[in-house]
Amino acid sequence: MSTTGSPAPQTGSRPGGRSARVRAAVHRAIKELVADEGGEPLTIPVVAARAGVHATTVYRRWGTVGELLADVATSRFSGDIVVPNTGSLRGDLERYASDLAKDLCDPDTLALVRATIGTGGEQGAAACRGERRQQLEAILERAQARGEHSPTLERTTDAVLAPLYYRAVFTDEPLTPEWAHTLVSHLLPD
Amino acid sequence: MSTTGSPAPQTGSRPGGRSARVRAAVHRAIKELVADEGGEPLTIPVVAARAGVHATTVYRRWGTVGELLADVATSRFSGDIVVPNTGSLRGDLERYASDLAKDLCDPDTLALVRATIGTGGEQGAAACRGERRQQLEAILERAQARGEHSPTLERTTDAVLAPLYYRAVFTDEPLTPEWAHTLVSHLLPD
């Protein structure tokens, strides 16, 4: 079961070592299982079997399926969208909204968001938001630095981020770039 | 296991009979299990045990946990909010938004929405939307009949419904009535 006489430490193990391989296998198993809709309920033994690792390893490292999903979502949704820098607030927000729309359209991404929301509680929800808040904040701060009048982060979240997530998660309507742009037009009227 | 020689038909069984009692027990079990956050993964055997019914009965009637959650969500979110009729579009939308904010603030409601999104796929998502679309449509149509200028259903969904669901499901920020009213103010500027 163990390659050495004593269990590998959870921290300090070398990158590319056993710990990293287990993490990669478990993350891959989660993504496959989540993408397989009519599949069996997501439990630690099911994930472990798919990943080819011992269930106890998964329990020890992640504790619950919810925490595991939150971990996968965090690594999936952090740094996934480059903050655009087009020179104008409108341009930045339009690019940002259409990039996010495209990302959320991906069936595997959407399945991961839904599964993480379903079992990850607050932690899972935070993982699905990823760095969106910081990304929007960066766009708004840059606009202010240029002297542009910019809405608050709360207002931008309500007007742009919320409809993108709502439409992706709760409806089967398409997230077209045109529609994403209209969200920005309503936030920043001429 | 059966009260008669042959299995009771799924449809046509008398209200208040065995079929209705099983449904009530299973719905109650789901609500309890979903509300119990750190609990075990939601599987049919776990639900059946909590409801005190045979797992085969639950499998036969609902098939999967996803379909079962969608069924519970449908009965929970249909007809739960009375469409307000205050005499003005602004008044109706403000009442509607703050009623929905209050509803989504309830931890048990939120837990049910999250769990249903997590395992119910498109069907679960539709169940969580419930009759919101029709309710908003009724408000907008009444405003038009009064001769008020009213936004489209899509625009109202993006501006009012989406931020309420996004804030409830993806963040830990409070859904105050004041905030819900500002959503309407932005949709219907003076």
Coordinates of N, CA and C in Angstrom, one line a residue, chain A residues 37 41-43 110 113-115 117-118 121-122 125-126 128-129 133 154-155 157-158 161-163 165-167 169-173 179 183 186, chain B residues 37 41-43 110 113-115 117-118 121-122 125-126 128-129 133 154-155 157-158 161-163 165-167 169-173 179 183 186:
Chain A
E37 N -23.2 12.2 -16.7 CA -24.5 12.6 -16.0 C -25.2 11.5 -15.3
P41 N -24.1 7.9 -7.7 CA -23.8 9.0 -6.8 C -22.3 9.1 -6.5
L42 N -21.9 10.3 -6.4 CA -20.5 10.6 -6.2 C -20.1 10.4 -4.7
T43 N -19.4 9.3 -4.4 CA -19.0 9.0 -3.1 C -17.5 8.8 -3.1
L110 N -19.8 23.2 -16.6 CA -21.1 23.4 -16.0 C -21.4 22.2 -15.1
V113 N -19.4 22.8 -11.9 CA -20.1 23.9 -11.1 C -21.3 23.3 -10.3
R114 N -22.1 22.6 -11.1 CA -23.4 22.1 -10.5 C -23.1 21.1 -9.4
A115 N -22.1 20.2 -9.6 CA -21.8 19.2 -8.6 C -21.2 19.8 -7.4
I117 N -21.5 23.0 -6.3 CA -22.6 23.7 -5.6 C -23.4 22.7 -4.8
G118 N -23.7 21.5 -5.3 CA -24.6 20.5 -4.7 C -24.0 19.9 -3.4
G121 N -21.3 23.0 -0.2 CA -21.8 24.0 0.7 C -21.1 25.4 0.4
E122 N -20.9 26.2 1.4 CA -20.3 27.5 1.2 C -19.0 27.5 0.6
A125 N -19.3 26.8 -3.0 CA -19.8 28.0 -3.7 C -18.7 29.0 -3.9
A126 N -17.8 29.2 -2.9 CA -16.7 30.1 -3.0 C -15.7 29.6 -4.1
C128 N -16.5 27.9 -6.8 CA -17.0 28.2 -8.1 C -16.9 29.6 -8.5
R129 N -17.0 30.5 -7.5 CA -16.8 31.9 -7.9 C -15.4 32.2 -8.3
R133 N -14.4 37.7 -8.5 CA -14.5 39.0 -7.8 C -13.3 39.9 -7.9
E154 N -20.3 45.8 -6.5 CA -21.6 45.1 -6.2 C -22.5 45.2 -7.4
R155 N -22.6 46.4 -8.0 CA -23.5 46.7 -9.1 C -23.0 45.9 -10.3
T157 N -21.3 43.1 -10.3 CA -21.6 41.7 -10.0 C -23.1 41.4 -10.3
D158 N -24.0 42.2 -9.8 CA -25.4 42.0 -10.1 C -25.8 42.1 -11.6
L161 N -22.0 39.5 -13.7 CA -21.7 38.1 -13.3 C -22.9 37.3 -13.0
A162 N -23.9 37.9 -12.3 CA -25.1 37.1 -11.8 C -25.9 36.5 -13.0
P163 N -26.2 37.3 -14.0 CA -27.0 36.7 -15.1 C -26.2 35.6 -15.9
Y165 N -24.0 33.5 -14.6 CA -24.1 32.2 -13.8 C -25.5 31.7 -13.7
Y166 N -26.5 32.6 -13.5 CA -27.9 32.2 -13.4 C -28.3 31.4 -14.7
R167 N -28.0 32.1 -15.9 CA -28.4 31.5 -17.1 C -27.7 30.1 -17.3
V169 N -26.4 28.0 -15.0 CA -26.7 27.0 -14.0 C -28.2 26.6 -13.9
F170 N -29.1 27.6 -14.1 CA -30.5 27.4 -13.9 C -31.4 27.3 -15.1
T171 N -30.8 27.6 -16.3 CA -31.7 27.5 -17.5 C -31.0 26.8 -18.6
D172 N -31.7 26.5 -19.7 CA -31.0 25.9 -20.8 C -30.9 26.9 -22.0
E173 N -31.0 28.2 -21.7 CA -30.9 29.2 -22.7 C -29.4 29.3 -23.1
W179 N -25.5 38.4 -26.2 CA -26.3 38.5 -25.0 C -25.4 39.0 -23.9
L183 N -25.5 42.7 -21.5 CA -25.5 42.9 -20.1 C -24.6 44.1 -19.7
H186 N -26.3 47.5 -20.6 CA -27.3 47.9 -19.6 C -26.6 48.5 -18.4
Chain B
E37 N -26.2 19.4 6.9 CA -25.0 19.6 6.0 C -23.9 18.6 6.0
P41 N -23.4 11.2 2.0 CA -23.9 11.4 0.6 C -25.3 10.9 0.4
L42 N -26.1 11.7 -0.3 CA -27.5 11.4 -0.5 C -27.6 10.3 -1.6
T43 N -27.9 9.1 -1.1 CA -28.2 8.0 -2.0 C -29.6 7.4 -1.7
L110 N -32.3 27.0 0.7 CA -31.1 27.1 0.0 C -30.4 25.7 -0.1
V113 N -32.1 23.9 -2.9 CA -31.8 24.4 -4.2 C -30.4 23.8 -4.6
R114 N -29.4 24.0 -3.7 CA -28.0 23.5 -4.0 C -28.0 22.0 -4.3
A115 N -28.7 21.2 -3.4 CA -28.6 19.8 -3.7 C -29.3 19.4 -5.0
I117 N -29.7 21.3 -7.7 CA -28.8 21.7 -8.8 C -27.6 20.7 -8.9
G118 N -27.2 20.2 -7.8 CA -26.0 19.3 -7.8 C -26.2 18.0 -8.5
G121 N -29.4 17.8 -12.6 CA -29.1 18.1 -14.0 C -30.1 19.2 -14.5
E122 N -30.4 19.2 -15.8 CA -31.4 20.1 -16.3 C -32.7 20.1 -15.7
A125 N -32.5 21.8 -12.4 CA -32.4 23.2 -12.5 C -33.8 23.8 -12.8
A126 N -34.6 23.2 -13.7 CA -35.9 23.6 -14.0 C -36.8 23.6 -12.8
C128 N -35.9 24.1 -9.8 CA -35.5 25.2 -8.9 C -36.0 26.5 -9.4
R129 N -36.1 26.7 -10.7 CA -36.7 27.9 -11.2 C -38.2 27.9 -10.9
R133 N -40.6 32.1 -13.8 CA -40.8 32.7 -15.2 C -42.2 33.1 -15.4
E154 N -36.8 38.7 -20.6 CA -35.4 38.4 -20.5 C -34.7 39.4 -19.7
R155 N -35.0 40.7 -20.0 CA -34.3 41.8 -19.3 C -34.6 41.7 -17.8
T157 N -35.5 39.1 -16.0 CA -34.8 37.9 -15.5 C -33.4 38.3 -15.2
D158 N -32.7 38.9 -16.1 CA -31.3 39.2 -15.9 C -31.1 40.2 -14.8
L161 N -34.2 38.5 -11.2 CA -34.1 37.1 -10.8 C -32.7 36.6 -10.6
A162 N -31.9 36.9 -11.6 CA -30.5 36.3 -11.7 C -29.7 36.8 -10.4
P163 N -29.7 38.1 -10.1 CA -28.9 38.5 -8.9 C -29.4 37.8 -7.6
Y165 N -30.8 34.8 -7.3 CA -30.3 33.4 -7.2 C -28.8 33.4 -7.1
Y166 N -28.1 34.2 -7.8 CA -26.6 34.2 -7.7 C -26.1 34.5 -6.3
R167 N -26.7 35.6 -5.7 CA -26.2 35.9 -4.4 C -26.5 34.8 -3.4
V169 N -27.0 31.5 -3.9 CA -26.4 30.2 -4.2 C -24.9 30.3 -4.2
F170 N -24.3 31.4 -4.7 CA -22.9 31.5 -4.9 C -22.1 32.3 -3.9
T171 N -22.8 33.1 -3.0 CA -22.1 34.0 -2.1 C -22.7 33.8 -0.7
D172 N -22.0 34.5 0.3 CA -22.6 34.4 1.6 C -23.0 35.9 2.0
E173 N -23.2 36.7 1.0 CA -23.8 38.0 1.3 C -25.3 38.0 1.6
W179 N -31.6 45.8 -0.7 CA -30.8 45.4 -1.9 C -31.7 44.9 -3.0
L183 N -32.4 46.4 -7.1 CA -32.4 45.7 -8.4 C -33.5 46.2 -9.3
H186 N -32.7 49.8 -10.6 CA -31.9 49.8 -11.8 C -32.6 49.3 -13.1

